Each structure stands twice: as structure tokens, then as C-alpha cells.
PDB file of C-alpha atoms and ligand atoms in Angstrom:
ATOM      1  CA  MET O   1      82.845  32.855 -17.065  1.00 27.00           C
ATOM      2  CA  ALA O   2      85.776  32.900 -19.236  1.00 28.00           C
ATOM      3  CA  GLN O   3      85.713  36.271 -22.006  1.00 37.00           C
ATOM      4  CA  ARG O   4      88.687  38.263 -23.417  1.00 44.00           C
ATOM      5  CA  ILE O   5      88.906  41.821 -23.522  1.00 48.00           C
ATOM      6  CA  ALA O   6      90.376  42.550 -26.787  1.00 45.00           C
ATOM      7  CA  GLU O   7      92.391  45.391 -25.019  1.00 45.00           C
ATOM      8  CA  SER O   8      95.709  45.263 -26.773  1.00 44.00           C
ATOM      9  CA  ASP O   9      94.300  45.702 -30.175  1.00 63.00           C
ATOM     10  CA  GLY O  10      93.684  48.749 -32.039  1.00 75.00           C
ATOM     11  CA  LEU O  11      89.874  48.768 -31.762  1.00 84.00           C
ATOM     12  CA  ALA O  12      90.464  49.123 -27.661  1.00 87.00           C
ATOM     13  CA  ARG O  13      92.799  52.092 -28.346  1.00 84.00           C
ATOM     14  CA  GLN O  14      90.066  53.615 -30.830  1.00 84.00           C
ATOM     15  CA  ILE O  15      87.374  53.417 -28.165  1.00 91.00           C
ATOM     16  CA  ARG O  16      89.527  54.760 -25.750  1.00 90.00           C
ATOM     17  CA  ARG O  17      90.326  57.582 -27.719  1.00 85.00           C
ATOM     18  CA  LEU O  18      86.899  58.474 -28.291  1.00 89.00           C
ATOM     19  CA  ALA O  19      85.759  58.273 -24.916  1.00 92.00           C
ATOM     20  CA  GLN O  20      88.204  60.684 -24.224  1.00 88.00           C
ATOM     21  CA  HIS O  21      87.300  63.204 -26.185  1.00 85.00           C
ATOM     22  CA  GLY O  22      83.391  62.601 -25.449  1.00 88.00           C
ATOM     23  CA  ALA O  23      82.862  61.524 -28.878  1.00 89.00           C
ATOM     24  CA  LEU O  24      81.856  57.679 -28.133  1.00 93.00           C
ATOM     25  CA  PRO O  25      78.419  57.213 -30.542  1.00 93.00           C
ATOM     26  CA  HIS O  26      75.386  56.149 -29.677  1.00 96.00           C
ATOM     27  CA  ALA O  27      74.923  53.737 -32.120  1.00 96.00           C
ATOM     28  CA  ALA O  28      77.852  51.345 -33.239  1.00 95.00           C
ATOM     29  CA  ILE O  29      78.217  48.176 -35.115  1.00 95.00           C
ATOM     30  CA  LEU O  30      80.995  45.757 -34.082  1.00 94.00           C
ATOM     31  CA  SER O  31      81.941  43.909 -37.035  1.00 90.00           C
ATOM     32  CA  GLY O  32      84.736  41.487 -38.322  1.00 85.00           C
ATOM     33  CA  SER O  33      86.335  38.421 -36.603  1.00 81.00           C
ATOM     34  CA  GLY O  34      87.199  38.376 -33.221  1.00 80.00           C
ATOM     35  CA  ASP O  35      85.609  38.552 -29.815  1.00 85.00           C
ATOM     36  CA  ARG O  36      83.089  41.064 -30.694  1.00 91.00           C
ATOM     37  CA  LEU O  37      80.690  40.464 -27.254  1.00 92.00           C
ATOM     38  CA  GLY O  38      84.311  41.282 -25.474  1.00 91.00           C
ATOM     39  CA  ALA O  39      84.560  44.505 -27.670  1.00 92.00           C
ATOM     40  CA  ALA O  40      81.094  45.583 -27.315  1.00 95.00           C
ATOM     41  CA  ARG O  41      81.712  44.987 -23.147  1.00 95.00           C
ATOM     42  CA  PHE O  42      84.779  47.075 -23.516  1.00 95.00           C
ATOM     43  CA  PHE O  43      82.498  49.793 -25.393  1.00 96.00           C
ATOM     44  CA  ALA O  44      79.690  49.755 -22.879  1.00 97.00           C
ATOM     45  CA  ALA O  45      82.245  50.078 -19.984  1.00 97.00           C
ATOM     46  CA  ALA O  46      83.820  53.040 -21.821  1.00 97.00           C
ATOM     47  CA  LEU O  47      80.159  54.704 -22.100  1.00 97.00           C
ATOM     48  CA  ILE O  48      79.557  54.234 -18.552  1.00 96.00           C
ATOM     49  CA  CYS O  49      82.622  53.870 -16.945  1.00 96.00           C
ATOM     50  CA  ARG O  50      83.621  56.392 -13.793  1.00 93.00           C
ATOM     51  CA  SER O  51      86.720  56.580 -13.967  1.00 93.00           C
ATOM     52  CA  GLU O  52      88.036  60.348 -14.223  1.00 91.00           C
ATOM     53  CA  GLY O  53      91.285  59.252 -16.223  1.00 90.00           C
ATOM     54  CA  GLU O  54      91.169  56.713 -19.430  1.00 91.00           C
ATOM     55  CA  ARG O  55      88.185  55.054 -19.884  1.00 94.00           C
ATOM     56  CA  PRO O  56      86.817  52.216 -19.673  1.00 95.00           C
ATOM     57  CA  CYS O  57      89.320  51.672 -16.701  1.00 93.00           C
ATOM     58  CA  LEU O  58      88.233  48.221 -16.265  1.00 91.00           C
ATOM     59  CA  ARG O  59      88.795  48.860 -12.049  1.00 91.00           C
ATOM     60  CA  CYS O  60      85.749  50.848 -10.968  1.00 95.00           C
ATOM     61  CA  ALA O  61      82.353  49.115  -9.923  1.00 95.00           C
ATOM     62  CA  ALA O  62      80.847  50.225 -13.182  1.00 96.00           C
ATOM     63  CA  CYS O  63      83.346  48.461 -15.339  1.00 95.00           C
ATOM     64  CA  ARG O  64      83.628  45.467 -13.262  1.00 94.00           C
ATOM     65  CA  LYS O  65      79.717  44.745 -13.522  1.00 95.00           C
ATOM     66  CA  VAL O  66      80.100  45.448 -17.015  1.00 95.00           C
ATOM     67  CA  LEU O  67      82.746  43.092 -17.695  1.00 92.00           C
ATOM     68  CA  GLU O  68      80.830  40.219 -15.353  1.00 91.00           C
ATOM     69  CA  ASP O  69      77.465  41.146 -17.367  1.00 93.00           C
ATOM     70  CA  ILE O  70      75.598  42.171 -14.071  1.00 95.00           C
ATOM     71  CA  HIS O  71      75.231  45.590 -14.306  1.00 97.00           C
ATOM     72  CA  PRO O  72      71.587  46.995 -14.759  1.00 97.00           C
ATOM     73  CA  ASP O  73      71.744  49.229 -17.370  1.00 97.00           C
ATOM     74  CA  VAL O  74      73.797  47.227 -19.702  1.00 97.00           C
ATOM     75  CA  ARG O  75      71.457  44.347 -21.684  1.00 95.00           C
ATOM     76  CA  LEU O  76      72.266  42.047 -23.933  1.00 93.00           C
ATOM     77  CA  VAL O  77      69.726  41.335 -26.290  1.00 93.00           C
ATOM     78  CA  GLN O  78      70.158  37.880 -27.408  1.00 88.00           C
ATOM     79  CA  GLU O  79      67.500  34.529 -28.002  1.00 82.00           C
ATOM     80  CA  ALA O  80      69.345  31.806 -26.841  1.00 76.00           C
ATOM     81  CA  GLU O  81      67.286  28.979 -28.428  1.00 72.00           C
ATOM     82  CA  ARG O  82      65.628  30.685 -31.166  1.00 70.00           C
ATOM     83  CA  LYS O  83      67.156  31.821 -34.684  1.00 78.00           C
ATOM     84  CA  GLU O  84      65.611  35.404 -34.849  1.00 84.00           C
ATOM     85  CA  LEU O  85      64.791  37.461 -31.840  1.00 85.00           C
ATOM     86  CA  SER O  86      60.992  37.388 -30.891  1.00 83.00           C
ATOM     87  CA  VAL O  87      58.467  40.005 -31.458  1.00 81.00           C
ATOM     88  CA  ASP O  88      58.097  40.248 -27.730  1.00 84.00           C
ATOM     89  CA  ALA O  89      61.712  40.874 -26.855  1.00 87.00           C
ATOM     90  CA  VAL O  90      61.587  43.663 -28.955  1.00 87.00           C
ATOM     91  CA  ARG O  91      58.061  44.967 -28.294  1.00 87.00           C
ATOM     92  CA  GLN O  92      59.779  45.097 -24.602  1.00 91.00           C
ATOM     93  CA  LEU O  93      62.601  46.643 -25.825  1.00 93.00           C
ATOM     94  CA  ARG O  94      60.447  49.381 -27.026  1.00 92.00           C
ATOM     95  CA  GLN O  95      59.089  49.973 -23.905  1.00 94.00           C
ATOM     96  CA  ASP O  96      62.189  49.777 -21.661  1.00 95.00           C
ATOM     97  CA  VAL O  97      64.098  52.404 -23.583  1.00 96.00           C
ATOM     98  CA  TYR O  98      62.374  54.712 -22.140  1.00 96.00           C
ATOM     99  CA  ILE O  99      62.880  53.830 -18.441  1.00 96.00           C
ATOM    100  CA  ARG O 100      65.795  55.680 -17.060  1.00 97.00           C
ATOM    101  CA  PRO O 101      68.675  54.194 -16.163  1.00 97.00           C
ATOM    102  CA  ASN O 102      69.262  52.715 -12.854  1.00 94.00           C
ATOM    103  CA  GLU O 103      72.775  53.322 -11.861  1.00 95.00           C
ATOM    104  CA  ALA O 104      74.602  55.153 -14.849  1.00 95.00           C
ATOM    105  CA  GLN O 105      74.453  57.589 -16.815  1.00 95.00           C
ATOM    106  CA  ARG O 106      73.648  56.009 -20.035  1.00 97.00           C
ATOM    107  CA  LYS O 107      71.553  52.788 -20.833  1.00 97.00           C
ATOM    108  CA  VAL O 108      73.501  50.332 -23.225  1.00 98.00           C
ATOM    109  CA  TYR O 109      71.349  47.286 -25.502  1.00 97.00           C
ATOM    110  CA  VAL O 110      73.712  45.062 -26.814  1.00 97.00           C
ATOM    111  CA  PHE O 111      72.783  43.023 -29.920  1.00 96.00           C
ATOM    112  CA  THR O 112      75.133  40.055 -29.627  1.00 94.00           C
ATOM    113  CA  ASP O 113      74.359  38.612 -32.918  1.00 92.00           C
ATOM    114  CA  CYS O 114      72.338  40.828 -35.999  1.00 93.00           C
ATOM    115  CA  ALA O 115      71.752  37.724 -37.709  1.00 90.00           C
ATOM    116  CA  GLN O 116      68.994  37.396 -35.124  1.00 90.00           C
ATOM    117  CA  LEU O 117      67.239  40.699 -36.323  1.00 92.00           C
ATOM    118  CA  ASN O 118      64.984  39.956 -39.054  1.00 91.00           C
ATOM    119  CA  GLU O 119      63.746  42.950 -41.084  1.00 92.00           C
ATOM    120  CA  ARG O 120      60.862  43.997 -38.970  1.00 91.00           C
ATOM    121  CA  ASP O 121      62.946  44.026 -36.096  1.00 91.00           C
ATOM    122  CA  GLN O 122      65.494  46.133 -37.409  1.00 94.00           C
ATOM    123  CA  ASN O 123      62.697  48.749 -38.731  1.00 93.00           C
ATOM    124  CA  VAL O 124      61.416  48.966 -34.982  1.00 92.00           C
ATOM    125  CA  LEU O 125      65.166  49.027 -34.017  1.00 94.00           C
ATOM    126  CA  LEU O 126      65.750  51.944 -36.550  1.00 95.00           C
ATOM    127  CA  LYS O 127      62.869  54.116 -34.886  1.00 94.00           C
ATOM    128  CA  ILE O 128      64.399  53.743 -31.473  1.00 94.00           C
ATOM    129  CA  VAL O 129      67.963  54.190 -32.669  1.00 95.00           C
ATOM    130  CA  GLU O 130      67.032  57.600 -34.258  1.00 94.00           C
ATOM    131  CA  GLU O 131      64.327  58.683 -31.734  1.00 93.00           C
ATOM    132  CA  GLY O 132      65.044  57.269 -28.317  1.00 93.00           C
ATOM    133  CA  PRO O 133      66.144  59.165 -25.635  1.00 96.00           C
ATOM    134  CA  ALA O 134      69.722  60.577 -25.655  1.00 95.00           C
ATOM    135  CA  TYR O 135      71.007  58.302 -22.699  1.00 97.00           C
ATOM    136  CA  ALA O 136      70.271  55.079 -24.759  1.00 97.00           C
ATOM    137  CA  ALA O 137      73.276  53.560 -26.969  1.00 98.00           C
ATOM    138  CA  PHE O 138      73.163  50.569 -29.334  1.00 97.00           C
ATOM    139  CA  LEU O 139      75.740  48.181 -30.056  1.00 97.00           C
ATOM    140  CA  PHE O 140      75.322  45.813 -32.756  1.00 97.00           C
ATOM    141  CA  CYS O 141      77.550  43.128 -33.149  1.00 95.00           C
ATOM    142  CA  ALA O 142      77.884  41.055 -36.756  1.00 94.00           C
ATOM    143  CA  ASP O 143      80.358  39.169 -38.928  1.00 89.00           C
ATOM    144  CA  SER O 144      79.783  42.017 -41.440  1.00 88.00           C
ATOM    145  CA  ALA O 145      77.549  45.224 -41.106  1.00 89.00           C
ATOM    146  CA  SER O 146      75.684  44.045 -43.965  1.00 89.00           C
ATOM    147  CA  ALA O 147      73.667  42.109 -41.576  1.00 91.00           C
ATOM    148  CA  LEU O 148      71.817  45.363 -40.822  1.00 94.00           C
ATOM    149  CA  LEU O 149      69.738  47.503 -43.263  1.00 94.00           C
ATOM    150  CA  PRO O 150      71.373  50.202 -44.708  1.00 91.00           C
ATOM    151  CA  THR O 151      69.119  52.253 -42.847  1.00 93.00           C
ATOM    152  CA  ILE O 152      70.180  51.329 -39.523  1.00 93.00           C
ATOM    153  CA  ARG O 153      74.024  51.038 -40.720  1.00 91.00           C
ATOM    154  CA  SER O 154      73.426  54.833 -41.679  1.00 90.00           C
ATOM    155  CA  ARG O 155      72.923  55.758 -38.055  1.00 91.00           C
ATOM    156  CA  CYS O 156      75.538  53.863 -36.583  1.00 92.00           C
ATOM    157  CA  VAL O 157      79.477  54.078 -36.414  1.00 90.00           C
ATOM    158  CA  GLU O 158      81.247  51.021 -37.804  1.00 89.00           C
ATOM    159  CA  LEU O 159      84.108  49.475 -35.498  1.00 89.00           C
ATOM    160  CA  LYS O 160      86.127  46.707 -36.880  1.00 84.00           C
ATOM    161  CA  LEU O 161      87.759  43.727 -35.407  1.00 83.00           C
ATOM    162  CA  ARG O 162      90.815  42.771 -37.181  1.00 71.00           C
ATOM    163  CA  GLY O 163      91.265  39.151 -35.634  1.00 60.00           C
ATOM    164  CA  GLU O 164      93.633  37.622 -33.455  1.00 50.00           C
ATOM    165  CA  GLU O 165      96.603  38.306 -35.261  1.00 45.00           C
ATOM    166  CA  ASP O 166      96.577  42.188 -34.275  1.00 47.00           C
ATOM    167  CA  ALA O 167      95.347  41.233 -30.558  1.00 52.00           C
ATOM    168  CA  ALA O 168      99.233  39.726 -30.225  1.00 61.00           C
ATOM    169  CA  VAL O 169     101.005  41.561 -27.279  1.00 71.00           C
ATOM    170  CA  SER O 170     104.585  42.447 -28.448  1.00 83.00           C
ATOM    171  CA  GLU O 171     107.579  40.620 -27.192  1.00 86.00           C
ATOM    172  CA  ASP O 172     108.948  43.822 -25.239  1.00 90.00           C
ATOM    173  CA  ALA O 173     105.711  43.907 -23.284  1.00 92.00           C
ATOM    174  CA  LEU O 174     105.909  40.046 -22.148  1.00 92.00           C
ATOM    175  CA  ALA O 175     109.239  40.682 -21.428  1.00 92.00           C
ATOM    176  CA  LEU O 176     108.484  43.575 -19.211  1.00 93.00           C
ATOM    177  CA  CYS O 177     105.453  41.744 -17.355  1.00 93.00           C
ATOM    178  CA  ARG O 178     107.817  39.052 -16.599  1.00 93.00           C
ATOM    179  CA  ALA O 179     110.610  40.880 -15.042  1.00 93.00           C
ATOM    180  CA  PHE O 180     107.980  42.529 -13.050  1.00 92.00           C
ATOM    181  CA  ALA O 181     106.676  38.817 -11.903  1.00 93.00           C
ATOM    182  CA  SER O 182     110.105  38.180 -10.820  1.00 91.00           C
ATOM    183  CA  ALA O 183     109.209  40.742  -8.251  1.00 88.00           C
ATOM    184  CA  ARG O 184     112.678  42.090  -8.184  1.00 89.00           C
ATOM    185  CA  ILE O 185     114.475  45.484  -9.690  1.00 88.00           C
ATOM    186  CA  SER O 186     117.178  43.916 -11.081  1.00 89.00           C
ATOM    187  CA  PRO O 187     115.250  42.412 -14.293  1.00 90.00           C
ATOM    188  CA  VAL O 188     113.630  45.497 -14.599  1.00 90.00           C
ATOM    189  CA  LEU O 189     116.577  47.264 -14.557  1.00 89.00           C
ATOM    190  CA  GLN O 190     118.340  45.390 -17.106  1.00 89.00           C
ATOM    191  CA  ILE O 191     115.536  45.768 -19.903  1.00 90.00           C
ATOM    192  CA  THR O 192     115.112  49.225 -19.395  1.00 88.00           C
ATOM    193  CA  VAL O 193     118.531  49.600 -19.878  1.00 87.00           C
ATOM    194  CA  SER O 194     118.400  47.158 -22.903  1.00 88.00           C
ATOM    195  CA  TRP O 195     115.722  49.289 -24.471  1.00 89.00           C
ATOM    196  CA  GLU O 196     117.384  52.411 -23.854  1.00 87.00           C
ATOM    197  CA  ASN O 197     120.473  51.221 -25.676  1.00 85.00           C
ATOM    198  CA  ARG O 198     118.056  50.100 -28.434  1.00 84.00           C
ATOM    199  CA  ARG O 199     117.126  53.880 -28.670  1.00 85.00           C
ATOM    200  CA  MET O 200     113.434  52.736 -28.444  1.00 86.00           C
ATOM    201  CA  LYS O 201     111.600  55.199 -30.045  1.00 85.00           C
ATOM    202  CA  ARG O 202     108.590  57.048 -27.913  1.00 86.00           C
ATOM    203  CA  GLU O 203     105.808  55.794 -29.965  1.00 83.00           C
ATOM    204  CA  THR O 204     107.398  51.944 -29.577  1.00 86.00           C
ATOM    205  CA  LEU O 205     108.026  52.726 -25.942  1.00 90.00           C
ATOM    206  CA  GLN O 206     104.473  54.221 -25.629  1.00 87.00           C
ATOM    207  CA  GLU O 207     102.589  50.932 -27.225  1.00 87.00           C
ATOM    208  CA  VAL O 208     104.989  48.533 -24.649  1.00 91.00           C
ATOM    209  CA  LEU O 209     103.738  50.472 -21.886  1.00 92.00           C
ATOM    210  CA  GLU O 210     100.195  50.213 -22.831  1.00 89.00           C
ATOM    211  CA  GLN O 211     100.519  46.627 -23.513  1.00 90.00           C
ATOM    212  CA  THR O 212     102.179  46.135 -20.068  1.00 93.00           C
ATOM    213  CA  TRP O 213      99.506  48.058 -18.612  1.00 91.00           C
ATOM    214  CA  GLN O 214      96.801  45.740 -20.153  1.00 89.00           C
ATOM    215  CA  LEU O 215      98.541  43.036 -18.814  1.00 92.00           C
ATOM    216  CA  CYS O 216      98.699  43.975 -15.155  1.00 93.00           C
ATOM    217  CA  ALA O 217      95.264  44.802 -15.469  1.00 91.00           C
ATOM    218  CA  ARG O 218      94.201  41.670 -16.361  1.00 91.00           C
ATOM    219  CA  ALA O 219      96.420  40.223 -13.922  1.00 93.00           C
ATOM    220  CA  LEU O 220      94.447  42.496 -11.446  1.00 90.00           C
ATOM    221  CA  LEU O 221      91.458  41.196 -12.573  1.00 89.00           C
ATOM    222  CA  LEU O 222      92.394  37.578 -12.218  1.00 91.00           C
ATOM    223  CA  GLN O 223      93.242  38.604  -8.493  1.00 88.00           C
ATOM    224  CA  CYS O 224      89.790  39.799  -7.979  1.00 86.00           C
ATOM    225  CA  GLY O 225      88.260  36.482  -8.830  1.00 84.00           C
ATOM    226  CA  LYS O 226      87.664  36.931 -12.857  1.00 80.00           C
ATOM    227  CA  ALA O 227      88.157  33.627 -14.596  1.00 78.00           C
ATOM    228  CA  ALA O 228      91.224  33.165 -16.709  1.00 77.00           C
ATOM    229  CA  ASP O 229      91.056  33.780 -20.387  1.00 75.00           C
ATOM    230  CA  ASP O 230      93.160  32.428 -23.320  1.00 74.00           C
ATOM    231  CA  ALA O 231      94.059  35.903 -25.054  1.00 79.00           C
ATOM    232  CA  PRO O 232      97.184  36.821 -26.221  1.00 81.00           C
ATOM    233  CA  GLY O 233      99.540  37.336 -22.936  1.00 86.00           C
ATOM    234  CA  ALA O 234      97.445  35.190 -20.597  1.00 87.00           C
ATOM    235  CA  GLU O 235     100.041  33.031 -19.159  1.00 89.00           C
ATOM    236  CA  ASP O 236     102.081  35.968 -18.227  1.00 91.00           C
ATOM    237  CA  ALA O 237      99.288  38.066 -16.767  1.00 92.00           C
ATOM    238  CA  ALA O 238      98.357  34.666 -14.705  1.00 92.00           C
ATOM    239  CA  ALA O 239     102.045  34.528 -13.694  1.00 93.00           C
ATOM    240  CA  LEU O 240     101.858  38.514 -12.737  1.00 93.00           C
ATOM    241  CA  SER O 241      99.038  37.702 -10.539  1.00 93.00           C
ATOM    242  CA  ARG O 242     100.459  35.244  -8.483  1.00 93.00           C
ATOM    243  CA  ALA O 243     103.583  37.099  -7.934  1.00 93.00           C
ATOM    244  CA  LEU O 244     102.267  40.326  -6.630  1.00 92.00           C
ATOM    245  CA  ARG O 245     100.049  41.469  -4.266  1.00 91.00           C
ATOM    246  CA  ARG O 246      97.261  43.364  -5.095  1.00 90.00           C
ATOM    247  CA  ASP O 247      98.217  46.454  -3.737  1.00 91.00           C
ATOM    248  CA  GLN O 248     102.033  46.059  -5.795  1.00 91.00           C
ATOM    249  CA  LEU O 249      99.744  45.483  -8.656  1.00 92.00           C
ATOM    250  CA  ALA O 250      97.012  48.030  -8.288  1.00 91.00           C
ATOM    251  CA  ARG O 251      99.852  50.519  -8.282  1.00 92.00           C
ATOM    252  CA  LEU O 252     101.945  48.893 -10.892  1.00 93.00           C
ATOM    253  CA  THR O 253      99.093  49.510 -13.464  1.00 91.00           C
ATOM    254  CA  ASP O 254      98.698  52.833 -12.583  1.00 90.00           C
ATOM    255  CA  CYS O 255     102.195  53.656 -12.756  1.00 91.00           C
ATOM    256  CA  LEU O 256     102.411  52.315 -16.217  1.00 92.00           C
ATOM    257  CA  ARG O 257      99.391  53.719 -17.526  1.00 87.00           C
ATOM    258  CA  GLN O 258     100.909  57.103 -15.994  1.00 88.00           C
ATOM    259  CA  TYR O 259     103.878  56.530 -17.962  1.00 89.00           C
ATOM    260  CA  ALA O 260     102.275  55.251 -21.282  1.00 87.00           C
ATOM    261  CA  ALA O 261     100.161  58.636 -21.049  1.00 84.00           C
ATOM    262  CA  GLU O 262     103.471  60.478 -20.586  1.00 84.00           C
ATOM    263  CA  CYS O 263     104.796  59.166 -23.883  1.00 84.00           C
ATOM    264  CA  ARG O 264     102.039  60.855 -25.537  1.00 77.00           C
ATOM    265  CA  TYR O 265     104.035  64.386 -24.688  1.00 76.00           C
ATOM    266  CA  ASN O 266     107.254  65.106 -25.571  1.00 67.00           C
ATOM    267  CA  VAL O 267     108.774  63.234 -22.783  1.00 76.00           C
ATOM    268  CA  GLY O 268     112.369  61.484 -23.710  1.00 83.00           C
ATOM    269  CA  PRO O 269     111.692  57.615 -23.322  1.00 85.00           C
ATOM    270  CA  GLY O 270     115.162  57.515 -21.109  1.00 86.00           C
ATOM    271  CA  HIS O 271     113.320  59.852 -18.701  1.00 86.00           C
ATOM    272  CA  VAL O 272     110.322  57.490 -18.630  1.00 87.00           C
ATOM    273  CA  LEU O 273     111.971  54.399 -18.381  1.00 87.00           C
ATOM    274  CA  GLY O 274     114.330  56.080 -15.900  1.00 86.00           C
ATOM    275  CA  ALA O 275     111.307  57.147 -13.723  1.00 87.00           C
ATOM    276  CA  LEU O 276     109.424  54.108 -13.997  1.00 86.00           C
ATOM    277  CA  ALA O 277     112.587  52.085 -12.553  1.00 86.00           C
ATOM    278  CA  ALA O 278     112.385  54.355  -9.648  1.00 89.00           C
ATOM    279  CA  ARG O 279     108.657  53.962  -9.180  1.00 88.00           C
ATOM    280  CA  TRP O 280     109.183  50.096  -9.297  1.00 87.00           C
ATOM    281  CA  GLU O 281     111.874  49.934  -6.880  1.00 87.00           C
ATOM    282  CA  ALA O 282     109.783  52.120  -4.345  1.00 88.00           C
ATOM    283  CA  LEU O 283     106.934  49.709  -5.017  1.00 85.00           C
ATOM    284  CA  LEU O 284     108.849  46.826  -3.986  1.00 81.00           C
ATOM    285  CA  ARG O 285     110.034  48.006  -0.551  1.00 75.00           C
TER     286      ARG O 285
HETATM  287 ZN1   ZN N   1      85.594  52.140 -14.861  1.00 78.36          ZN
END
């Protein structure tokens, strides 16, 4: 199952920020061009991730199950054959929502294509969105929010995907990823020194480390058997997954996440880069 997680784009960051503040809405529309279903999975994972740190971590058992579409509390609501959702599907959902989640704190319904929801369905859903149990969450994927009735729209937060071009991974992140894939210290040192010489700004470094961290997380998922994707940076993530042992990759991922987070505080880029290089050296031993 090839799927993309639109991680490196702004939407993923928005979702993580909302999760960090406990502010993820219980109803959201994922609109715009790009991998809406991937974004919905990312959102669902953020809702039920068990990590103490950044959510979704994409590594805990809950996240992994969501990404593989096998989490019992995350349901994709869709009709493969029909153009519209069947009456039965909606009726069943209305009962299902009151059955408490199996293993997560939340229960998430992902409507993969809102074009399948006719007016009658949407009116039923509106009641569920408004009056359903607090643990239930609803994610609506649509080209445009106008696929939904204004009444439903007014209950949802709209999150827009900005398409492929914005999902691009920066050259700096790719270069750092390649340096790690060499499994040697010198290429990593060369890059960090060149960034220091360039006087890379803290915000830029944070962005680059976040993107590199996402590449590492993807490499880790590949090692865990996830099918390769073709999102930007896929080749470098694959090279990294071949070059490093799983424990190295896991520690590198944690380390990048930690230093990306440190950039949020008032820590100089030089300090972050120095610490990162030292950790990398230790990791190679
Ligand atoms: Zn997780």
C-alpha cells in the first residue's frame, strides 16, 4: 500500500501544533489538492498517538496501525463501487458512533470523498457531528469545502492542503540526509560547518532539521516494512534505510527531533549543530 504522509508540508506542522496544545478539532475538512487521505491519516494518528512528545510520533503502535489502516478505532467511510454512500452505511455509522472505542481514547471517522455524501447523508452526519459522544472525531476529505453543506462546514475547521509543490524537501535537508546515509562523521561535519559559515538562521535550521527528521522517520518506516512511497525525498529516505541499522536510525530520528525542538528556544544554531555532530559521532561507534 503506497501512501504518502504529507509530513514535510505546512499542514503537518499545523496538525502537530494543534496536537501539542490539545487543540485538535473534533471535526475537520481536509481540502485542496494533494494527498488528502494521507493528511487525514496523519490527523487521525495525531488524535490517538500514545507518544508523550510530538504527536503524531508515527512510531508508536497506535500511529503505525493508523498508517496501515488497521486501527480498530479509525474507520474509513467510503463506497468503492457506488457514487454515493449507501443508506445502510450512514445508518450503521449512526449506531457505531455510540460504541466506545476499542483501544484508543478517541474514535475517528474518515470520509475519504465527500462527493459521496448526498444531502440526506450530510443532514444525518450533521446531527452526529453536533451531538455525538465527545470521543468521536470526523475528518472530511474533499476537493473543496463546498462539497459539504454550510451547516456541516460551520461545525468544522478547514485545513487546506497546498499541493505537491509545497511538500518539497529543501536541498539542505536532502544533503544532511545523504551525509547520514554515508554512515560517516566527516560528511556530516562538513555540512554543519558550511551551515555555520553561511550563518544559517535558527528558523531555517529548525525547518531543515524537521525535514531531515521526517526523512529519517520515513526511512525507519521503510525498515519496518512499510511500502515505499514516491513523495519528495523518497529516494534519499530509502538510501538512509539501507545504510543504517534500525537502532541507529531510531536514535538519529529522536536526536533530530530533539534538536529541531531546541531550535524553537533561543539556542544558537552553532550550538545545535555542534551538539548534533557530537551525538552523531557517538551514534556511529
Ligand atoms: Zn504515535
